[in-house]
mmCIF file with all atom_site columns, C-alpha atoms in Angstrom:
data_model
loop_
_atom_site.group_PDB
_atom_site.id
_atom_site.type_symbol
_atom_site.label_atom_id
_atom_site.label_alt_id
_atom_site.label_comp_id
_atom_site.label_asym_id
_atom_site.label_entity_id
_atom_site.label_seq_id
_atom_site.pdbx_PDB_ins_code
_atom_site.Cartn_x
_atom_site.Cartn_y
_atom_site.Cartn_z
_atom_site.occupancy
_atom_site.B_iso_or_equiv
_atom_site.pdbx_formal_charge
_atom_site.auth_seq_id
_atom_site.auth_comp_id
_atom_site.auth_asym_id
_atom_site.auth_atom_id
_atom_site.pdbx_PDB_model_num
ATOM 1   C CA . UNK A 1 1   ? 20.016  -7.647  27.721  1.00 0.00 ? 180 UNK A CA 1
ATOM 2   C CA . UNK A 1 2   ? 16.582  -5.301  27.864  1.00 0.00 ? 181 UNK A CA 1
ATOM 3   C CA . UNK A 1 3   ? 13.460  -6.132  26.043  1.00 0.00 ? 182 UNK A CA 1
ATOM 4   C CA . UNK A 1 4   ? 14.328  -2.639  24.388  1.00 0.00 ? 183 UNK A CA 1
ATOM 5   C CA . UNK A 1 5   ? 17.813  -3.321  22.956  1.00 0.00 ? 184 UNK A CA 1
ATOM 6   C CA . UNK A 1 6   ? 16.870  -6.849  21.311  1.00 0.00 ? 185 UNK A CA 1
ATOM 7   C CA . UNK A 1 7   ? 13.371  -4.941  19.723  1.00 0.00 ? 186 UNK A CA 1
ATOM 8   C CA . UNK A 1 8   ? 15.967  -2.479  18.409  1.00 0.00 ? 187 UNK A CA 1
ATOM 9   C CA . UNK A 1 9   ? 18.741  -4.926  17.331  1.00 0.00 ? 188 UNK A CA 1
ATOM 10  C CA . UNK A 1 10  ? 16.167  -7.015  15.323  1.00 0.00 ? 189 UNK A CA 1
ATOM 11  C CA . UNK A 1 11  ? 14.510  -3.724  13.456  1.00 0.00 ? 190 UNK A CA 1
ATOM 12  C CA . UNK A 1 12  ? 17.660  -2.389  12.572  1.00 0.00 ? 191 UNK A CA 1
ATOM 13  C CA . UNK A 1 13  ? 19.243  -5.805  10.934  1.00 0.00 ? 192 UNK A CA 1
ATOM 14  C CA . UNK A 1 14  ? 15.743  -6.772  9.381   1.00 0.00 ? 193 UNK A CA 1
ATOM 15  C CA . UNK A 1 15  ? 15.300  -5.829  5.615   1.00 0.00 ? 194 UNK A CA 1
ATOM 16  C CA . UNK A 1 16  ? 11.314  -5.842  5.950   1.00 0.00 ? 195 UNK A CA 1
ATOM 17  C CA . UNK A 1 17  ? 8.785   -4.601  8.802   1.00 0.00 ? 196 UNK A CA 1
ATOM 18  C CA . UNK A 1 18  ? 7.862   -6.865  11.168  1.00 0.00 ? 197 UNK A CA 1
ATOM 19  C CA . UNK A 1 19  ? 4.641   -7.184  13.046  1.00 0.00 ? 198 UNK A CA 1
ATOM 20  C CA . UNK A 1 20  ? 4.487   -8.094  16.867  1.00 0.00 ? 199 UNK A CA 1
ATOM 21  C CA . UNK A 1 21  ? 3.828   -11.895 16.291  1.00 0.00 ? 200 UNK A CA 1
ATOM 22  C CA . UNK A 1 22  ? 6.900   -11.778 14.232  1.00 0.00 ? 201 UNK A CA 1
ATOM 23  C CA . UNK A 1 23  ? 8.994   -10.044 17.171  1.00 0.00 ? 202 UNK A CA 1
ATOM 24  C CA . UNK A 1 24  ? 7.149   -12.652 19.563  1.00 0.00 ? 203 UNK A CA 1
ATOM 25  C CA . UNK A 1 25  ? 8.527   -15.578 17.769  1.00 0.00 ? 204 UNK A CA 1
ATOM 26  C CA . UNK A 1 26  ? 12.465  -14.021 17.052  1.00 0.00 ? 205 UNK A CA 1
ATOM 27  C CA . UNK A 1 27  ? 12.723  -13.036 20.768  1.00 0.00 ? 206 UNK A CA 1
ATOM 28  C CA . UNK A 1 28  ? 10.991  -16.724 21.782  1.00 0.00 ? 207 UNK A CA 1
ATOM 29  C CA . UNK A 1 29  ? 8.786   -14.817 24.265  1.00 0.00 ? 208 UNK A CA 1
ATOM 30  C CA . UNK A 1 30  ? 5.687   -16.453 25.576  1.00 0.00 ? 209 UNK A CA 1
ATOM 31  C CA . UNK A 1 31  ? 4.302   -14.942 28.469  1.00 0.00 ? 210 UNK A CA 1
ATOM 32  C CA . UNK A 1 32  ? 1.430   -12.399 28.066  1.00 0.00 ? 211 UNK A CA 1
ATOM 33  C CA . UNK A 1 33  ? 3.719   -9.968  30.854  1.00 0.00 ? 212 UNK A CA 1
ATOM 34  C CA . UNK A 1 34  ? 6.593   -9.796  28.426  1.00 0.00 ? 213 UNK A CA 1
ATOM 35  C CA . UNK A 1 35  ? 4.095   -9.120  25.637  1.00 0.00 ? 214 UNK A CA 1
ATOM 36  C CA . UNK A 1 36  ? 3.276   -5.944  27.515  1.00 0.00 ? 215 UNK A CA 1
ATOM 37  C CA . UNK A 1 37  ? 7.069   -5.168  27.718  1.00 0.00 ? 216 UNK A CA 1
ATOM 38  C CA . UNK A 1 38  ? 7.484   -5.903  24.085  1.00 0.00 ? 217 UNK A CA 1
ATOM 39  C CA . UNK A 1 39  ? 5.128   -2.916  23.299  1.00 0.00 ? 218 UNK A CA 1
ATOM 40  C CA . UNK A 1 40  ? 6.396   -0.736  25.840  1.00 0.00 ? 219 UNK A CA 1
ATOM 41  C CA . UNK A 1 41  ? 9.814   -1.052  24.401  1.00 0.00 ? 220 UNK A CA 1
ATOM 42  C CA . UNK A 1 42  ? 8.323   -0.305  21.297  1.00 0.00 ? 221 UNK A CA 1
ATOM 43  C CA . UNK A 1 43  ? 6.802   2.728   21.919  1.00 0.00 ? 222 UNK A CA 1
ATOM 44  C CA . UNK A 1 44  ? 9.824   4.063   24.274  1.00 0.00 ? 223 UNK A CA 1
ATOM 45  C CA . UNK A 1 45  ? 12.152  3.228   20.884  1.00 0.00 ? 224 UNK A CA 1
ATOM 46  C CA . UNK A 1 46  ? 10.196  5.603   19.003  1.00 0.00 ? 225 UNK A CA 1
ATOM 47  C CA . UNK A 1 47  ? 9.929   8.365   21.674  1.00 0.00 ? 226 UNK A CA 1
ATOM 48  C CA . UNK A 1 48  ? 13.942  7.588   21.972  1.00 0.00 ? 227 UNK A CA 1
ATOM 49  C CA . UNK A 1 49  ? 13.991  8.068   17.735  1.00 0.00 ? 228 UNK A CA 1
ATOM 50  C CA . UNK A 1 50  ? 12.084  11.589  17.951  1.00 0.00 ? 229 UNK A CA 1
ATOM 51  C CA . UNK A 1 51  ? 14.161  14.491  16.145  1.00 0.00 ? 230 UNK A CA 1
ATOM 52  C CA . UNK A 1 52  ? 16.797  12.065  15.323  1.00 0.00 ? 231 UNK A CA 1
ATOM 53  C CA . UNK A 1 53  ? 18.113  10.778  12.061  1.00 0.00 ? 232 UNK A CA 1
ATOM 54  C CA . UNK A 1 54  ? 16.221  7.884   12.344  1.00 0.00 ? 233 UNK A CA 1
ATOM 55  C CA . UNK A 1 55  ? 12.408  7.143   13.429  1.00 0.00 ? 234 UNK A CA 1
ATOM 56  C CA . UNK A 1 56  ? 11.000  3.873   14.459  1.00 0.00 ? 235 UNK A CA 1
ATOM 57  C CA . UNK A 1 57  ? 7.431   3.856   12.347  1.00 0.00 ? 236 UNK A CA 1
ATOM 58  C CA . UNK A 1 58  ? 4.459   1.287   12.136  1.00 0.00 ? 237 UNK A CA 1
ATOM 59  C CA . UNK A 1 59  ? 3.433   0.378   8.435   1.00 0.00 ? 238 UNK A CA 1
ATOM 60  C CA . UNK A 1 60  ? 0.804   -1.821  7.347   1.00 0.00 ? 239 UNK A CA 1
ATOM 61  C CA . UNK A 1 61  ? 2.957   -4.844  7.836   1.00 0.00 ? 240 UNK A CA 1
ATOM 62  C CA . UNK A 1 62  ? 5.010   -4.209  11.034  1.00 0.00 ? 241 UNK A CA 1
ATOM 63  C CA . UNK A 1 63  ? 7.392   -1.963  12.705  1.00 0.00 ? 242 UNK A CA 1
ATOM 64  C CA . UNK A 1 64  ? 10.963  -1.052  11.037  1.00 0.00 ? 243 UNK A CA 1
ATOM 65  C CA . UNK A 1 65  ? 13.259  1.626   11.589  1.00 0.00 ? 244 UNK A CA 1
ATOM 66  C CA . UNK A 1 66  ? 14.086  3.947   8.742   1.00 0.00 ? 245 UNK A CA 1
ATOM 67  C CA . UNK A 1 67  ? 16.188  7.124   7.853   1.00 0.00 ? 246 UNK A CA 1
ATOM 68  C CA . UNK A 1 68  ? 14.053  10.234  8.656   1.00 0.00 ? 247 UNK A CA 1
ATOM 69  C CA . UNK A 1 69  ? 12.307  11.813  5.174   1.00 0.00 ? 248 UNK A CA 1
ATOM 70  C CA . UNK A 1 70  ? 14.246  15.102  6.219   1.00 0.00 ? 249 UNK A CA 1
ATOM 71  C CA . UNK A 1 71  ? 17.939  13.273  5.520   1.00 0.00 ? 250 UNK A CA 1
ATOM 72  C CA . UNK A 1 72  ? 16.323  10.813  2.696   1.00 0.00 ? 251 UNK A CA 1
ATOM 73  C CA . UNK A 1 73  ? 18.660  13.124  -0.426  1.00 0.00 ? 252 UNK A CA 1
ATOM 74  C CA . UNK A 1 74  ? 21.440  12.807  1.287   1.00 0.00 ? 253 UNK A CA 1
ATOM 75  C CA . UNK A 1 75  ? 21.195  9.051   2.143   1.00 0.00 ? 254 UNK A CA 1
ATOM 76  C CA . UNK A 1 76  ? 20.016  8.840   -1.600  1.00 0.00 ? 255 UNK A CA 1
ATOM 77  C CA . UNK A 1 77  ? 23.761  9.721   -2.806  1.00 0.00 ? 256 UNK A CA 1
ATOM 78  C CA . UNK A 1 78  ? 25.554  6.692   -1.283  1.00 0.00 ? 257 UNK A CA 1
ATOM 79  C CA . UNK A 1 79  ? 23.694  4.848   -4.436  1.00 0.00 ? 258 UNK A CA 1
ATOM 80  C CA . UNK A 1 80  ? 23.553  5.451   -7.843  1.00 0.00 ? 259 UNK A CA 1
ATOM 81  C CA . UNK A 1 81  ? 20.823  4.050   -8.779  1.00 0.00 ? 260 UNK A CA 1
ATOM 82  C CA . UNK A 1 82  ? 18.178  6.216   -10.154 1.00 0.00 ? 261 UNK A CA 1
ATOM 83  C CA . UNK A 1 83  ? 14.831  6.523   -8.926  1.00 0.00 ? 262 UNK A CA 1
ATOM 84  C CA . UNK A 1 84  ? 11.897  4.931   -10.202 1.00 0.00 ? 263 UNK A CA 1
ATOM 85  C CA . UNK A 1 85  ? 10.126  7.450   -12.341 1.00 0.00 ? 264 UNK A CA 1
ATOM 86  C CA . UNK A 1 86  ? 6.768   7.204   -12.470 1.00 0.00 ? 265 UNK A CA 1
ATOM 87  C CA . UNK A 1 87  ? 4.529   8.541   -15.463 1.00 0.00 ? 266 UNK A CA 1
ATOM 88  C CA . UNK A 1 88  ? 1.517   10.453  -14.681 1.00 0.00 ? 267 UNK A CA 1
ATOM 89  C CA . UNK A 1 89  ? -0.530  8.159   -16.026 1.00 0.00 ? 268 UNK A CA 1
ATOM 90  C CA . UNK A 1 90  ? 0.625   5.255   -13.689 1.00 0.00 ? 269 UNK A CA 1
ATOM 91  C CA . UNK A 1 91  ? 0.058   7.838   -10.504 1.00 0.00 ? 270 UNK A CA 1
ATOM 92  C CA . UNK A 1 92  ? -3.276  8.277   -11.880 1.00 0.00 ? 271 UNK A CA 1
ATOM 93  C CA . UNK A 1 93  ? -3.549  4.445   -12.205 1.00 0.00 ? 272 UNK A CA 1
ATOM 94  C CA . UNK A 1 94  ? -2.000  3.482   -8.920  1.00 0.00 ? 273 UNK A CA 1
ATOM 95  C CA . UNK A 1 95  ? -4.243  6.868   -7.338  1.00 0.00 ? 274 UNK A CA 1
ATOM 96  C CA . UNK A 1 96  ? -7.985  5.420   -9.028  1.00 0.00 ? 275 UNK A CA 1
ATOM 97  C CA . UNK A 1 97  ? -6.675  1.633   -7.806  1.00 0.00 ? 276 UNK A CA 1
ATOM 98  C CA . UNK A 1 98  ? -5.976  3.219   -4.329  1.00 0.00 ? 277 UNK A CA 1
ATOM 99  C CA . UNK A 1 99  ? -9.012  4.907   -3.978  1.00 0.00 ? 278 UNK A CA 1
ATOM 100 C CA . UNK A 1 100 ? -11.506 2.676   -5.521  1.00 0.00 ? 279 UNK A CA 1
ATOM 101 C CA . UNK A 1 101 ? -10.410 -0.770  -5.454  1.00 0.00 ? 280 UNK A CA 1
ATOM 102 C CA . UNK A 1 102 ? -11.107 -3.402  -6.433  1.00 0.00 ? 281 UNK A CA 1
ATOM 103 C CA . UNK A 1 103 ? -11.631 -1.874  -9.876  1.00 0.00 ? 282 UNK A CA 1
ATOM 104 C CA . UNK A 1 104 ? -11.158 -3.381  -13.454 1.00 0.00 ? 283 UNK A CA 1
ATOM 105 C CA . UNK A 1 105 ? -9.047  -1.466  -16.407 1.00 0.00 ? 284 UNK A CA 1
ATOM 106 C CA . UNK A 1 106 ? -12.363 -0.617  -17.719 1.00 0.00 ? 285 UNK A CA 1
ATOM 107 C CA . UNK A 1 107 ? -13.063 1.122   -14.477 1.00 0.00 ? 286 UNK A CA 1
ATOM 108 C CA . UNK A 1 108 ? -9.810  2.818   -14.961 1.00 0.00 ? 287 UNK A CA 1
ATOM 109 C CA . UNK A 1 109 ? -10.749 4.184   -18.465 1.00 0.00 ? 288 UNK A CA 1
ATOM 110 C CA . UNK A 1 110 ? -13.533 5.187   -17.481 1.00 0.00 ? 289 UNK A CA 1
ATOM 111 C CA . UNK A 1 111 ? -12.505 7.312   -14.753 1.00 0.00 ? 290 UNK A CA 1
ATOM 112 C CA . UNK A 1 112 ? -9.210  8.458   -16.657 1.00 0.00 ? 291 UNK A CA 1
ATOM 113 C CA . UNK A 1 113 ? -11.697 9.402   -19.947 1.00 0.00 ? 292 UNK A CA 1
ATOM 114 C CA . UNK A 1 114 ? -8.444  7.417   -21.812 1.00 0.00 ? 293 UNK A CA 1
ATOM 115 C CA . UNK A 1 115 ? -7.150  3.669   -22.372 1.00 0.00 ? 294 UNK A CA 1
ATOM 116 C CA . UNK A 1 116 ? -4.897  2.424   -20.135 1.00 0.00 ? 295 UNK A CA 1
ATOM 117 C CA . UNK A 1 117 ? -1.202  0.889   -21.023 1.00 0.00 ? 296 UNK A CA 1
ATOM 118 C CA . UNK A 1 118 ? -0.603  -2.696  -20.255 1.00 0.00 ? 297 UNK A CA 1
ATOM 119 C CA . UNK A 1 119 ? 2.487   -1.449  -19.452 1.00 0.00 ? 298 UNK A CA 1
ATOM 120 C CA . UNK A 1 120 ? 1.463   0.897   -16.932 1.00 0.00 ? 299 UNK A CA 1
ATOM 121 C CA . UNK A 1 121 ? -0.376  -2.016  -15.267 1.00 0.00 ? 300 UNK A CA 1
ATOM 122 C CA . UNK A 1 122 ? 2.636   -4.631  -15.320 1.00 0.00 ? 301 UNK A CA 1
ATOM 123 C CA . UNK A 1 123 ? 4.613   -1.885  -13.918 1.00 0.00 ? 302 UNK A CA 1
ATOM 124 C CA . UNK A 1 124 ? 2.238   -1.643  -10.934 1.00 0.00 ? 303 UNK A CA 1
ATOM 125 C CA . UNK A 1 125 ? 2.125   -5.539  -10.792 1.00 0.00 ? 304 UNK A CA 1
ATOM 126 C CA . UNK A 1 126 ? 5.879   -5.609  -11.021 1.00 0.00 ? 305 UNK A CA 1
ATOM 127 C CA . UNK A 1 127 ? 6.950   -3.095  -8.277  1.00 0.00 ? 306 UNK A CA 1
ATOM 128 C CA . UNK A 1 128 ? 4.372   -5.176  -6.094  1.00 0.00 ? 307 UNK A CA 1
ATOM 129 C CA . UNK A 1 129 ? 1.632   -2.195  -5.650  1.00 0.00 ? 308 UNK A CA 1
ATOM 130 C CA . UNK A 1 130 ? -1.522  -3.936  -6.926  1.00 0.00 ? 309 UNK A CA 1
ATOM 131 C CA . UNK A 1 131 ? -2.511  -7.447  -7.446  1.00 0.00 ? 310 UNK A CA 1
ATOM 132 C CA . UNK A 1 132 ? -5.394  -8.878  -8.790  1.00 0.00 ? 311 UNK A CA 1
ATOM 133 C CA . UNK A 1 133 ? -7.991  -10.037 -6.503  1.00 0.00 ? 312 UNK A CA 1
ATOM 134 C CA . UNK A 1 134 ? -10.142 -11.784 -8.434  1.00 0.00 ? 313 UNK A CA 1
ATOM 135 C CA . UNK A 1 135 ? -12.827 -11.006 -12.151 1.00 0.00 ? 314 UNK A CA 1
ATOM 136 C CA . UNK A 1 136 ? -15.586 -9.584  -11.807 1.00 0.00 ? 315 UNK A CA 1
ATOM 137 C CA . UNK A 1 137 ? -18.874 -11.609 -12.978 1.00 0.00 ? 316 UNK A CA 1
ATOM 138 C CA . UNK A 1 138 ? -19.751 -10.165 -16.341 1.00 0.00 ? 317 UNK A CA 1
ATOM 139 C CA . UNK A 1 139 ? -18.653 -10.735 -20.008 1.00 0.00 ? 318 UNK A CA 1
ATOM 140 C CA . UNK A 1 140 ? -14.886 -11.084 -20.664 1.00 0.00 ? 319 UNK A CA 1
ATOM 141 C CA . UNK A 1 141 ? -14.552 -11.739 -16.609 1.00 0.00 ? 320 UNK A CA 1
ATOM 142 C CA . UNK A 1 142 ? -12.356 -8.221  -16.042 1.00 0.00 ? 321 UNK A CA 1
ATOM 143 C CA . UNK A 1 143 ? -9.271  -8.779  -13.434 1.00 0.00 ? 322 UNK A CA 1
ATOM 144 C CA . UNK A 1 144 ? -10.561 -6.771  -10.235 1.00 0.00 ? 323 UNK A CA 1
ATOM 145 C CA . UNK A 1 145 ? -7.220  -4.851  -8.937  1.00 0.00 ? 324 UNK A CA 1
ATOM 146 C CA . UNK A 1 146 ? -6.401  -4.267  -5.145  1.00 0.00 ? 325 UNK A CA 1
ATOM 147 C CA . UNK A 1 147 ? -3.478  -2.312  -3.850  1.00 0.00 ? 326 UNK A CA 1
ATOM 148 C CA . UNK A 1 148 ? -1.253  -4.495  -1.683  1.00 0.00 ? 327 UNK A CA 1
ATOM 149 C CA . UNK A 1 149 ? 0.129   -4.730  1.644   1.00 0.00 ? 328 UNK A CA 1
ATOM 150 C CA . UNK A 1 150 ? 3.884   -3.620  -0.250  1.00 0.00 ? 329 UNK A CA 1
ATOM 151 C CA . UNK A 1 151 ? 2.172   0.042   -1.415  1.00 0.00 ? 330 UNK A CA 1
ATOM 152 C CA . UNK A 1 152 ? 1.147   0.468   2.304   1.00 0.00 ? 331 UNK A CA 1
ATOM 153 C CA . UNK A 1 153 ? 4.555   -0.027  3.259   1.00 0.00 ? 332 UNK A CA 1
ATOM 154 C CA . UNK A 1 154 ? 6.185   1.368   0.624   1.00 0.00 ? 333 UNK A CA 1
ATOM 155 C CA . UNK A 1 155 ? 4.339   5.002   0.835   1.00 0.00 ? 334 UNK A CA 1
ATOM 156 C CA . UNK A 1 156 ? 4.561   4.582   4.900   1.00 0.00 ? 335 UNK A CA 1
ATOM 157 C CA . UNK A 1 157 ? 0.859   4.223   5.733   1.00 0.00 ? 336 UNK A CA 1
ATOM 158 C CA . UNK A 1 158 ? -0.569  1.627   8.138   1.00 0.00 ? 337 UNK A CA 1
ATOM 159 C CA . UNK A 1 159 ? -4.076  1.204   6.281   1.00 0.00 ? 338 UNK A CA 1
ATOM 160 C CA . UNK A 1 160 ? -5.360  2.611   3.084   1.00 0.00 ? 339 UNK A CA 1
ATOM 161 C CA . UNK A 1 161 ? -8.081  4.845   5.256   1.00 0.00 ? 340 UNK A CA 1
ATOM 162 C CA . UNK A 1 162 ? -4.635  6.842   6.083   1.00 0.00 ? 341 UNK A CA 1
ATOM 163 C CA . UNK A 1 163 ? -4.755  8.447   2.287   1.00 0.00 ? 342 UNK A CA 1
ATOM 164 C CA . UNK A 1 164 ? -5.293  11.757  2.015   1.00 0.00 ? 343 UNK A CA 1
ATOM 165 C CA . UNK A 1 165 ? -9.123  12.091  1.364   1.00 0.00 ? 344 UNK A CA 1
ATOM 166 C CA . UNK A 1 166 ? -10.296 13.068  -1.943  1.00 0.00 ? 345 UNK A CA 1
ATOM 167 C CA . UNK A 1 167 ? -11.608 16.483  -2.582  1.00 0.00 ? 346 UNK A CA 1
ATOM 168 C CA . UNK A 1 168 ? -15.627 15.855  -3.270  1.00 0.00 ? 347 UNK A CA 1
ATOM 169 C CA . UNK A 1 169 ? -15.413 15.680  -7.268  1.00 0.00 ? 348 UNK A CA 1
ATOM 170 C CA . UNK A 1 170 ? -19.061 15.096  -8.733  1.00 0.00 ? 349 UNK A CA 1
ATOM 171 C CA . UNK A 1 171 ? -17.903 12.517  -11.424 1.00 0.00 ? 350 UNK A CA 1
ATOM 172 C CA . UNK A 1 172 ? -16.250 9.751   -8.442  1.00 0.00 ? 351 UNK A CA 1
ATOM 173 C CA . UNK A 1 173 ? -19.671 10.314  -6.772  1.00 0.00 ? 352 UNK A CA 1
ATOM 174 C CA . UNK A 1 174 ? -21.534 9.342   -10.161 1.00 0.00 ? 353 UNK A CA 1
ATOM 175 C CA . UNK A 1 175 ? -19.206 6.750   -11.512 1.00 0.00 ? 354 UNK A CA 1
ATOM 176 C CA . UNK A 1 176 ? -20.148 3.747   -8.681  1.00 0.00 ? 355 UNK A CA 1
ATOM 177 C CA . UNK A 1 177 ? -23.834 3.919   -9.551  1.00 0.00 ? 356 UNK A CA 1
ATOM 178 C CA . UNK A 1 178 ? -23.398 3.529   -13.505 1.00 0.00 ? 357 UNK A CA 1
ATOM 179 C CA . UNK A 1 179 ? -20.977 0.886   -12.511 1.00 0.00 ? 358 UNK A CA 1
ATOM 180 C CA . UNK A 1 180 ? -23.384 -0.697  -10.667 1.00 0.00 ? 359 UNK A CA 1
ATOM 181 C CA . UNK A 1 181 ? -25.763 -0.483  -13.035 1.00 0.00 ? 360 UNK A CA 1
ATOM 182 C CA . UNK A 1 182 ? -23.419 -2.114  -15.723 1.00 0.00 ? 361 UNK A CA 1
ATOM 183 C CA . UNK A 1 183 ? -22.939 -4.880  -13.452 1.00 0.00 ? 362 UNK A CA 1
ATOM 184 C CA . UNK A 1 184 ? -26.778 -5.815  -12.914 1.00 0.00 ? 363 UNK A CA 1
ATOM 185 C CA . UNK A 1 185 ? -27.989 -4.774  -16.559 1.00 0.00 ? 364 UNK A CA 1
ATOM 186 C CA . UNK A 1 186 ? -29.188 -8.523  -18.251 1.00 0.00 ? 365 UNK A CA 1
ATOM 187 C CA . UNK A 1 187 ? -27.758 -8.892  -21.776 1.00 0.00 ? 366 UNK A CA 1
ATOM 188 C CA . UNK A 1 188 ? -29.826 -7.769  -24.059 1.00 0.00 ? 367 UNK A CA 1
ATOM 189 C CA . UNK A 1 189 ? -31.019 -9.265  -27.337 1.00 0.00 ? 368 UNK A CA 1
ATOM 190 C CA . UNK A 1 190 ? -29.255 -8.068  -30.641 1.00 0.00 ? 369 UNK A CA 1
ATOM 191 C CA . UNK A 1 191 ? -30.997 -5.736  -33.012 1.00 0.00 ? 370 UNK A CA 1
ATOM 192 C CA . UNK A 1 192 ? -31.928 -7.102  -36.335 1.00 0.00 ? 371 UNK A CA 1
ATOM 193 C CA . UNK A 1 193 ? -31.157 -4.878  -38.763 1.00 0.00 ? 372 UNK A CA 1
#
């Protein structure tokens, strides 16, 4: 059996991308020759996939082959479950975390002008779009959100630097530096009154 047809067997029967390592290990290949083949097949599979009804495509995590966007409404009717709405406050959410991570909710309000839902941030947490990373070092120790490896995949880009870029908006270009400056201000004494 080709190099080819096992690559494609695996992608189509796997229910998550995988990455060449991955492929390596399933197809128990070892030499750096059939490494080379490995990719070749790879890329041939997606020429092969071109103007079909399915494309072979590289996300952040791997390779996997998927329905083409073009037939995803009619794939979409063989279940009924409904699609996940989201708000436009947790686009705007996901969008800032996306864009400027890591940031904290405070961040987030700041950039949105309002507060920000818990709810909109466990729903983020929950579908496996952002994690936290870590708290940043200042009073009350604010979780620092990342976007994950799942949002890459999930919105079918290989790195975050494949977003669309960001129309130049005077307020993102002035909100690092006051954030910045929040970070390195000492605390100050209290008035007495």
């Amino acid at each position: 059996m080709s190099i080819k047809n096992r690559v494609e067997a695996i992608l189509l029967a796997s229910n998550r991308p995988l990455n060449q390592k991955d492929l390596l290990e399933l197809m128990e290949i070892h030499s750096s020759e059939d490494e080379s083949q490995l990719m070749s097949a790879i890329y041939e599979l997606q020429k092969d996939y071109e103007g079909r009804a399915m494309n072979l495509i590289e996300v952040s995590s791997g390779f996997r082959i998927q329905i083409n966007d073009i037939h995803s409404e009619d794939v979409a009717k063989l279940w009924e479950a409904k699609p996940l709405r989201l708000s436009k406050a947790t686009l705007e959410t996901l969008s800032i975390i996306a864009y400027m991570q890591p940031v904290t909710r405070g961040d987030i309000e700041d950039i949105r002008g309002v507060s920000v839902a818990t709810s909109v941030i466990k729903l983020l947490i929950d579908q496996g779009w952002i994690k936290i990373k870590g708290y940043r070092d200042v009073p009350g120790r604010p979780a620092l959100f990342i976007s994950t490896e799942k949002f890459l995949d999930d919105f079918s880009l290989k790195s975050i630097s494949d977003l669309p870029s960001l129309p130049e908006l005077p307020e993102l270009q002035n909100i690092t530096p006051e954030l910045t400056l929040q970070d390195e201000e000492q605390e100050q004494p209290a008035q007495e009154i």
